[in-house]
mmCIF file of C-alpha atoms in Angstrom:
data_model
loop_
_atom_site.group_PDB
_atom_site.id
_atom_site.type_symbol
_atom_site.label_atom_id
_atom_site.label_comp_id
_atom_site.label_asym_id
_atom_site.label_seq_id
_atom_site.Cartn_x
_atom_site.Cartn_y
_atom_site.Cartn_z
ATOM 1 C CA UNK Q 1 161.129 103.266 54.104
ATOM 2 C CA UNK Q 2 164.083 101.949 55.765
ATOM 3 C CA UNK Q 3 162.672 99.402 58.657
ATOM 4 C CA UNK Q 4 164.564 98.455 61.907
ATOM 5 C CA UNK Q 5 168.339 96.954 61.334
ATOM 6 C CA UNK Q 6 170.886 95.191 63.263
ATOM 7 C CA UNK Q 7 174.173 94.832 63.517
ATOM 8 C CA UNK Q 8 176.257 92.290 63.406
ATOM 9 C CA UNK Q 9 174.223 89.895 61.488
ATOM 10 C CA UNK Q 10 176.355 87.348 63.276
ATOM 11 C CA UNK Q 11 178.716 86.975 65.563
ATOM 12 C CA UNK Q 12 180.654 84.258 66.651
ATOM 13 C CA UNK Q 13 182.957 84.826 69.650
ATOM 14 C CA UNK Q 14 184.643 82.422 72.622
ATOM 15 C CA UNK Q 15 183.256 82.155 75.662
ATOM 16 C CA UNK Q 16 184.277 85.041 78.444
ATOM 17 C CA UNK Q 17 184.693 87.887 75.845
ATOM 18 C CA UNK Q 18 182.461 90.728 75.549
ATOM 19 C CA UNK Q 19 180.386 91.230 72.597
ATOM 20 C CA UNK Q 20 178.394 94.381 71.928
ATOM 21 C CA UNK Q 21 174.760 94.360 69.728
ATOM 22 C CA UNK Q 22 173.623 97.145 68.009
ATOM 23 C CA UNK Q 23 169.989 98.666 66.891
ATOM 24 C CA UNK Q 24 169.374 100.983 64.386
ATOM 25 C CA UNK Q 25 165.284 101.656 65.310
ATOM 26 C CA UNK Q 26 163.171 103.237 62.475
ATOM 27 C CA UNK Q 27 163.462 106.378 62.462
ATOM 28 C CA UNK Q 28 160.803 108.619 64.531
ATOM 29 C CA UNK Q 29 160.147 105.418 66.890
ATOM 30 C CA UNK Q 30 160.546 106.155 70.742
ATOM 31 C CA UNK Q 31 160.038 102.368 71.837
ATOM 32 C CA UNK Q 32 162.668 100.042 71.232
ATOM 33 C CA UNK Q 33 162.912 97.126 72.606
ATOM 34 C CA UNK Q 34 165.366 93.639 73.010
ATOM 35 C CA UNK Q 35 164.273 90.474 73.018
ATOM 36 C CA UNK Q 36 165.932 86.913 72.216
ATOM 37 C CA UNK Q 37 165.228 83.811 70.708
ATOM 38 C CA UNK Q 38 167.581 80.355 71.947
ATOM 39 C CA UNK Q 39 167.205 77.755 70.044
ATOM 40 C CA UNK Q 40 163.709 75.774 70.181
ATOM 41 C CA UNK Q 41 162.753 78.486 72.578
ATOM 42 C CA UNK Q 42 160.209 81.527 71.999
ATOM 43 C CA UNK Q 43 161.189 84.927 72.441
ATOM 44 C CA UNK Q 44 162.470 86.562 75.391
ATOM 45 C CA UNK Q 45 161.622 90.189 76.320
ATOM 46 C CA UNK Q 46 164.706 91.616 78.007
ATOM 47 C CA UNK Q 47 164.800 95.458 78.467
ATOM 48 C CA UNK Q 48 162.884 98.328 76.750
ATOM 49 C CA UNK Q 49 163.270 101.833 76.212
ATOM 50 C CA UNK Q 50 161.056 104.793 75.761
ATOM 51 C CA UNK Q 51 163.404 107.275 74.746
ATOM 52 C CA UNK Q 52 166.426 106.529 76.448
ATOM 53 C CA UNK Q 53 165.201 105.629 79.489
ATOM 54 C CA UNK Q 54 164.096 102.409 81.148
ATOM 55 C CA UNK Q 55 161.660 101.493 82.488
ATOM 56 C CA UNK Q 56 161.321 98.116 82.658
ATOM 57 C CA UNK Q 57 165.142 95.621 82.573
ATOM 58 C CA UNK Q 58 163.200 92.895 84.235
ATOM 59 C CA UNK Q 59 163.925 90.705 81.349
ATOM 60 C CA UNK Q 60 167.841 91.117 81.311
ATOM 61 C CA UNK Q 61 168.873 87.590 82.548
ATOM 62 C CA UNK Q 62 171.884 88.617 84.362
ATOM 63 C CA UNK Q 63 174.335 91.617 85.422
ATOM 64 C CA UNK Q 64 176.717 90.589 82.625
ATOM 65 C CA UNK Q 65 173.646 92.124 80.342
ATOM 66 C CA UNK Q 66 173.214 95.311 80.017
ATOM 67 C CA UNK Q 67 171.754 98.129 77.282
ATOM 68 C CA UNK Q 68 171.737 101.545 76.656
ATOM 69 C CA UNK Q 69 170.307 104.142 74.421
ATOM 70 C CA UNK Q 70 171.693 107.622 73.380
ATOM 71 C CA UNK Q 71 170.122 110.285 71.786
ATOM 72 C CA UNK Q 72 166.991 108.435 71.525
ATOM 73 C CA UNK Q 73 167.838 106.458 68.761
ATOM 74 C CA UNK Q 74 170.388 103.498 68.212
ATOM 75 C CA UNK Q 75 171.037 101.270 71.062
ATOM 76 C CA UNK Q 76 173.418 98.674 72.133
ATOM 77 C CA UNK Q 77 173.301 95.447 74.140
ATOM 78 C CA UNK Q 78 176.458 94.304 75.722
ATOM 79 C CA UNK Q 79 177.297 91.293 76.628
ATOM 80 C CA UNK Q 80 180.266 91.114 79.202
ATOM 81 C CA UNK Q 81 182.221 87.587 80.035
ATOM 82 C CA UNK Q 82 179.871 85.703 77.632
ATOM 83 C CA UNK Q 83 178.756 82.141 78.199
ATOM 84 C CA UNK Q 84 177.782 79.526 76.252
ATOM 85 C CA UNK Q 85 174.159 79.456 76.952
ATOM 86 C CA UNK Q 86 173.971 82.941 75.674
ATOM 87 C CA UNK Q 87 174.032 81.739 72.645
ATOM 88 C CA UNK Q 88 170.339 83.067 70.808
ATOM 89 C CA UNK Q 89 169.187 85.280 68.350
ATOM 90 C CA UNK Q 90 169.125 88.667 69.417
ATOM 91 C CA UNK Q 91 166.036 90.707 68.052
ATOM 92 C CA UNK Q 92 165.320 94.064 68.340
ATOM 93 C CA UNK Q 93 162.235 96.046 68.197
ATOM 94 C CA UNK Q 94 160.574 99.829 67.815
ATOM 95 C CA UNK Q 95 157.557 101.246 68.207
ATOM 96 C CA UNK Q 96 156.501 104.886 67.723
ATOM 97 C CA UNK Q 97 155.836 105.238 71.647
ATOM 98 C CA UNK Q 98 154.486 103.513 74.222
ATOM 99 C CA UNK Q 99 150.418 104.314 74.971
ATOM 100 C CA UNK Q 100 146.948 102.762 75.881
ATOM 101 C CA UNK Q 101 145.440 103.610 72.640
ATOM 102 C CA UNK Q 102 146.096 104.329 69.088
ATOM 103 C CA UNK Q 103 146.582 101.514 66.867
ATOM 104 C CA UNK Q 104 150.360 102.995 65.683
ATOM 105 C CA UNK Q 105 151.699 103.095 69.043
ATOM 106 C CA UNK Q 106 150.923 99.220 69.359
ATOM 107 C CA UNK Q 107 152.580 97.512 66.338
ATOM 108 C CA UNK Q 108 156.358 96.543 67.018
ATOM 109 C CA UNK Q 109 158.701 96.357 64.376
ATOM 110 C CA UNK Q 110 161.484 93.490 64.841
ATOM 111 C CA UNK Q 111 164.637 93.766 63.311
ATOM 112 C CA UNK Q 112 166.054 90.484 61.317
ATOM 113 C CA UNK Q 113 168.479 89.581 64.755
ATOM 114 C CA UNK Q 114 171.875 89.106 65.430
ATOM 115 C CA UNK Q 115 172.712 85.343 65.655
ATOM 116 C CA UNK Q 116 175.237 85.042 68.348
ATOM 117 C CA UNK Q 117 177.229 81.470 68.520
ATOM 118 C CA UNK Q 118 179.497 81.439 71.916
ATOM 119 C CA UNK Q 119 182.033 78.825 71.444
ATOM 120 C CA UNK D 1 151.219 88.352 82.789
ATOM 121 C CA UNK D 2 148.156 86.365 81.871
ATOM 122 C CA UNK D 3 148.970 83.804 79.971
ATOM 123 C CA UNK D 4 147.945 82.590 76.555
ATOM 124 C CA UNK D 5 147.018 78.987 75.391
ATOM 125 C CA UNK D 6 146.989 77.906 71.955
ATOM 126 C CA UNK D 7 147.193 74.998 69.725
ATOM 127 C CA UNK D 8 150.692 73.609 68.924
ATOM 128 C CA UNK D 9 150.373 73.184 65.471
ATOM 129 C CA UNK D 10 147.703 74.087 62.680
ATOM 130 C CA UNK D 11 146.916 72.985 58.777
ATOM 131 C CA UNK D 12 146.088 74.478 56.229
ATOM 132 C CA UNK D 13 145.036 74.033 52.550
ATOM 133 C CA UNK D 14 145.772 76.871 50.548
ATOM 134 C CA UNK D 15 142.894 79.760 49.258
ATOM 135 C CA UNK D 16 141.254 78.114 52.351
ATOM 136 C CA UNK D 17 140.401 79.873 55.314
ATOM 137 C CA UNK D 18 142.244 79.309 58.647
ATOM 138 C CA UNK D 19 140.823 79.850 62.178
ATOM 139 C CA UNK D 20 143.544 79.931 64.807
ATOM 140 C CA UNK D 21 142.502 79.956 68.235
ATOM 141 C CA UNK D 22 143.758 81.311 71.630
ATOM 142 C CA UNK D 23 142.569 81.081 75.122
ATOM 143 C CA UNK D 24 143.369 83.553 77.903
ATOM 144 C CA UNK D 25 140.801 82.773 80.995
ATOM 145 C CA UNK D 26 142.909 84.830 83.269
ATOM 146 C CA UNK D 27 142.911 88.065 81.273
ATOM 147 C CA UNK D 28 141.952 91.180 82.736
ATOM 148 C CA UNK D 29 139.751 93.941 81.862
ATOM 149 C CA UNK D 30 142.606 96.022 80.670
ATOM 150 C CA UNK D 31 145.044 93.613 78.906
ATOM 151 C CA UNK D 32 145.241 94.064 75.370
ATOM 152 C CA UNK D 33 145.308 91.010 72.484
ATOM 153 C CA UNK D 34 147.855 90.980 70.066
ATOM 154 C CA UNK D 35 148.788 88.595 67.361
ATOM 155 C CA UNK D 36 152.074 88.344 65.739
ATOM 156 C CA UNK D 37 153.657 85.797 63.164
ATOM 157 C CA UNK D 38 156.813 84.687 62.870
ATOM 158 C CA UNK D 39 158.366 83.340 59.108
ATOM 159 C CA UNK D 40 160.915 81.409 58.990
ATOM 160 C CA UNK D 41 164.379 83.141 60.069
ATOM 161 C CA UNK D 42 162.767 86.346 60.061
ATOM 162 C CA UNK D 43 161.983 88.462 62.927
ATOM 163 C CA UNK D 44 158.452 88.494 64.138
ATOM 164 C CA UNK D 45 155.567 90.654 62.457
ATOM 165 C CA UNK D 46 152.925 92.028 63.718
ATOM 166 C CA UNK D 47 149.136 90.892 62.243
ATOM 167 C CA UNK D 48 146.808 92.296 64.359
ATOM 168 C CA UNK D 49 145.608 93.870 67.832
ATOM 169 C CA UNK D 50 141.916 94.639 69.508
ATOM 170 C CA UNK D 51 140.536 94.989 73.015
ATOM 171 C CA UNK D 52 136.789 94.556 72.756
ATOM 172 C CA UNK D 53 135.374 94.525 69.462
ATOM 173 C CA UNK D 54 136.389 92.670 66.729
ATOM 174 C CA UNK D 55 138.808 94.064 64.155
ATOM 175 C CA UNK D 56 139.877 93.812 60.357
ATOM 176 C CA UNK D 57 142.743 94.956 58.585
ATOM 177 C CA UNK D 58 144.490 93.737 55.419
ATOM 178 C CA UNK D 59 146.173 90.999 56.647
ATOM 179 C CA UNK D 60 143.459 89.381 58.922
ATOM 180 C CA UNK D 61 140.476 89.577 61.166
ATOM 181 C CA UNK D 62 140.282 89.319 64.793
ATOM 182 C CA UNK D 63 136.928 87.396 66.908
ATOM 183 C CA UNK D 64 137.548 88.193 70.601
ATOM 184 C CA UNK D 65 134.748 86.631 72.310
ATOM 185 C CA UNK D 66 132.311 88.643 74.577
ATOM 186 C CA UNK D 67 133.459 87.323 77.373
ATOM 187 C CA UNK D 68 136.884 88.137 76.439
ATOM 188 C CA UNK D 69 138.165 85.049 77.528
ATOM 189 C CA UNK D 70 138.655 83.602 74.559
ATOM 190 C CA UNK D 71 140.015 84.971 70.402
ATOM 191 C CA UNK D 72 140.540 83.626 67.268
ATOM 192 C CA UNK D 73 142.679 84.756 64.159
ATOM 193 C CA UNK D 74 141.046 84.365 61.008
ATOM 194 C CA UNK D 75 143.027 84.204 57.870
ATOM 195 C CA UNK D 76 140.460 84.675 55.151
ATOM 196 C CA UNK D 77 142.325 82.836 52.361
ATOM 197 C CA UNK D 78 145.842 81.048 53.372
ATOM 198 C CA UNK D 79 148.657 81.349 50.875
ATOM 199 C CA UNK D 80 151.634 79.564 51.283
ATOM 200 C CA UNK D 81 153.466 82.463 52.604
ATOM 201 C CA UNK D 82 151.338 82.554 55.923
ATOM 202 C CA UNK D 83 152.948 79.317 57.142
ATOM 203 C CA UNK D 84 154.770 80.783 60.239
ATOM 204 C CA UNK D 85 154.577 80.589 63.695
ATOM 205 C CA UNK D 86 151.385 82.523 65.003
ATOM 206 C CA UNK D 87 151.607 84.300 68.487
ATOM 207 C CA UNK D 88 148.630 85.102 70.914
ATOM 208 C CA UNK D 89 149.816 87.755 73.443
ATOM 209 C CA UNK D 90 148.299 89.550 76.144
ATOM 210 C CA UNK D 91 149.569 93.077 76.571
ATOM 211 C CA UNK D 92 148.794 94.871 79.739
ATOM 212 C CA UNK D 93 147.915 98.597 80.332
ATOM 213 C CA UNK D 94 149.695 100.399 82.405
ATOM 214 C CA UNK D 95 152.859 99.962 84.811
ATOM 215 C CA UNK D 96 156.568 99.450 83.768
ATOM 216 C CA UNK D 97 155.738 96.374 81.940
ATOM 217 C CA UNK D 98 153.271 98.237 79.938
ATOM 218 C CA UNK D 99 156.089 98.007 76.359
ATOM 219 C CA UNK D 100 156.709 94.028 76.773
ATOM 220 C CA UNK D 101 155.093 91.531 74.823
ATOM 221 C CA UNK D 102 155.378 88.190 76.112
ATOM 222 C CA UNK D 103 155.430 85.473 73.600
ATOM 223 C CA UNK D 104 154.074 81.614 74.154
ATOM 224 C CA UNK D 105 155.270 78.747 71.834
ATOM 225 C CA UNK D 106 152.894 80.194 69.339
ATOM 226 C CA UNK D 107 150.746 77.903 67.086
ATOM 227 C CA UNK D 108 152.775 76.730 63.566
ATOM 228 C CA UNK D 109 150.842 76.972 60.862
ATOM 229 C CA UNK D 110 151.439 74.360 57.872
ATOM 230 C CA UNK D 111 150.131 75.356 54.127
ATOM 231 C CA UNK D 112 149.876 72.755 51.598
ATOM 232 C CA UNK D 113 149.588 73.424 48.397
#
């Protein structure tokens, strides 16, 4: 079955414009999350949802991040006035909910990222 | 979060088995274990979870120690497509944070042929 996808692949762009990530989460899956990956670094949560809500944006680095989820389903990380430390691989995850048990609600699925180069 | 400690890196020979341990003295009676791997340029995949007991599944086995402070991944044979970057997380219960993992430097694990 189709897995989690992401779009652009990657995305080059100059510093101080706005660039907008999207994630296509497998189908059925209420979690989704964002994380990213700089360069030498591990990954980064940022912001997950459980349906299109959430609950936790403790991650986001900045107010020039910011995400949103309609319908449940695809979501979208924007990046407004971008810098160049932004630069990172943007991965995206889902899960089929968020609970204390069950071994299917624990597994994430990652996406393959968006590489995004700020110049 | 409690955090993790594992080794930086890891070898392996292949059809050999590989034990890859993780420490977590500070974790707490509700936090669950999780392992993920990482391949190269690929997003990360998820290997294998448990709480208590120890757990199987296809791609691995899990040894949490009784104490809990302490759990090793066990890779029954290594093939040369487990060399990746091996992640120990603790994942809490409950609360906001409850959907985050939070990811270490992770072990790298070298195969040789």
């Amino acid at each position: 079955g189709a897995g989690v996808s992401q779009s652009p692949s990657n995305k080059v762009t100059e510093k101080g414009k706005d660039v907008e990530l999207r994630c296509d989460p497998i189908s059925g899956h209420t979690a989704l999350y964002w994380y990213r990956q700089s360069l030498g670094q591990g990954l980064e949560f940022l912001i997950y949802f459980q349906g299109n809500s959430a609950p936790d944006k403790s991650g986001l680095p900045s107010d020039r991040f910011s995400a949103e989820r309609t319908g449940g389903s695809v979501s979208t990380l924007t990046i407004q006035r971008t810098q160049q430390e932004d630069s990172a691989v943007y991965l995206c995850a889902s899960s089929l909910g968020i609970m204390s048990s069950g071994s299917g609600y624990n597994e994430q699925f990652f996406g393959p990222g968006t590489r995004l180069t700020v110049l | 979060d409690a955090k993790t400690t594992q080794p930086n890196s890891m070898e392996s020979n292949e059809e050999e088995p590989v034990h890859l341990p993780c420490n977590h003295s500070t974790i707490s009676g509700t936090d669950y274990i999780h392992w993920y791997r990482q391949l190269p340029s690929q997003g990360p995949e998820y290997v294998i979870h448990g709480l208590t007991s120890n757990v199987n599944n296809r791609m691995a086995s899990l040894a949490i120690a009784e104490d809990r402070k302490s759990s090793t991944l066990i890779l029954h044979r290594a093939t040369l497509r487990d060399a990746a970057v091996y992640y120990c997380i603790l994942r809490g219960a409950g609360g906001t944070s409850y959907g985050k993992l939070t990811f270490g430097q992770g072990t790298i694990l070298t195969v040789h042929p």
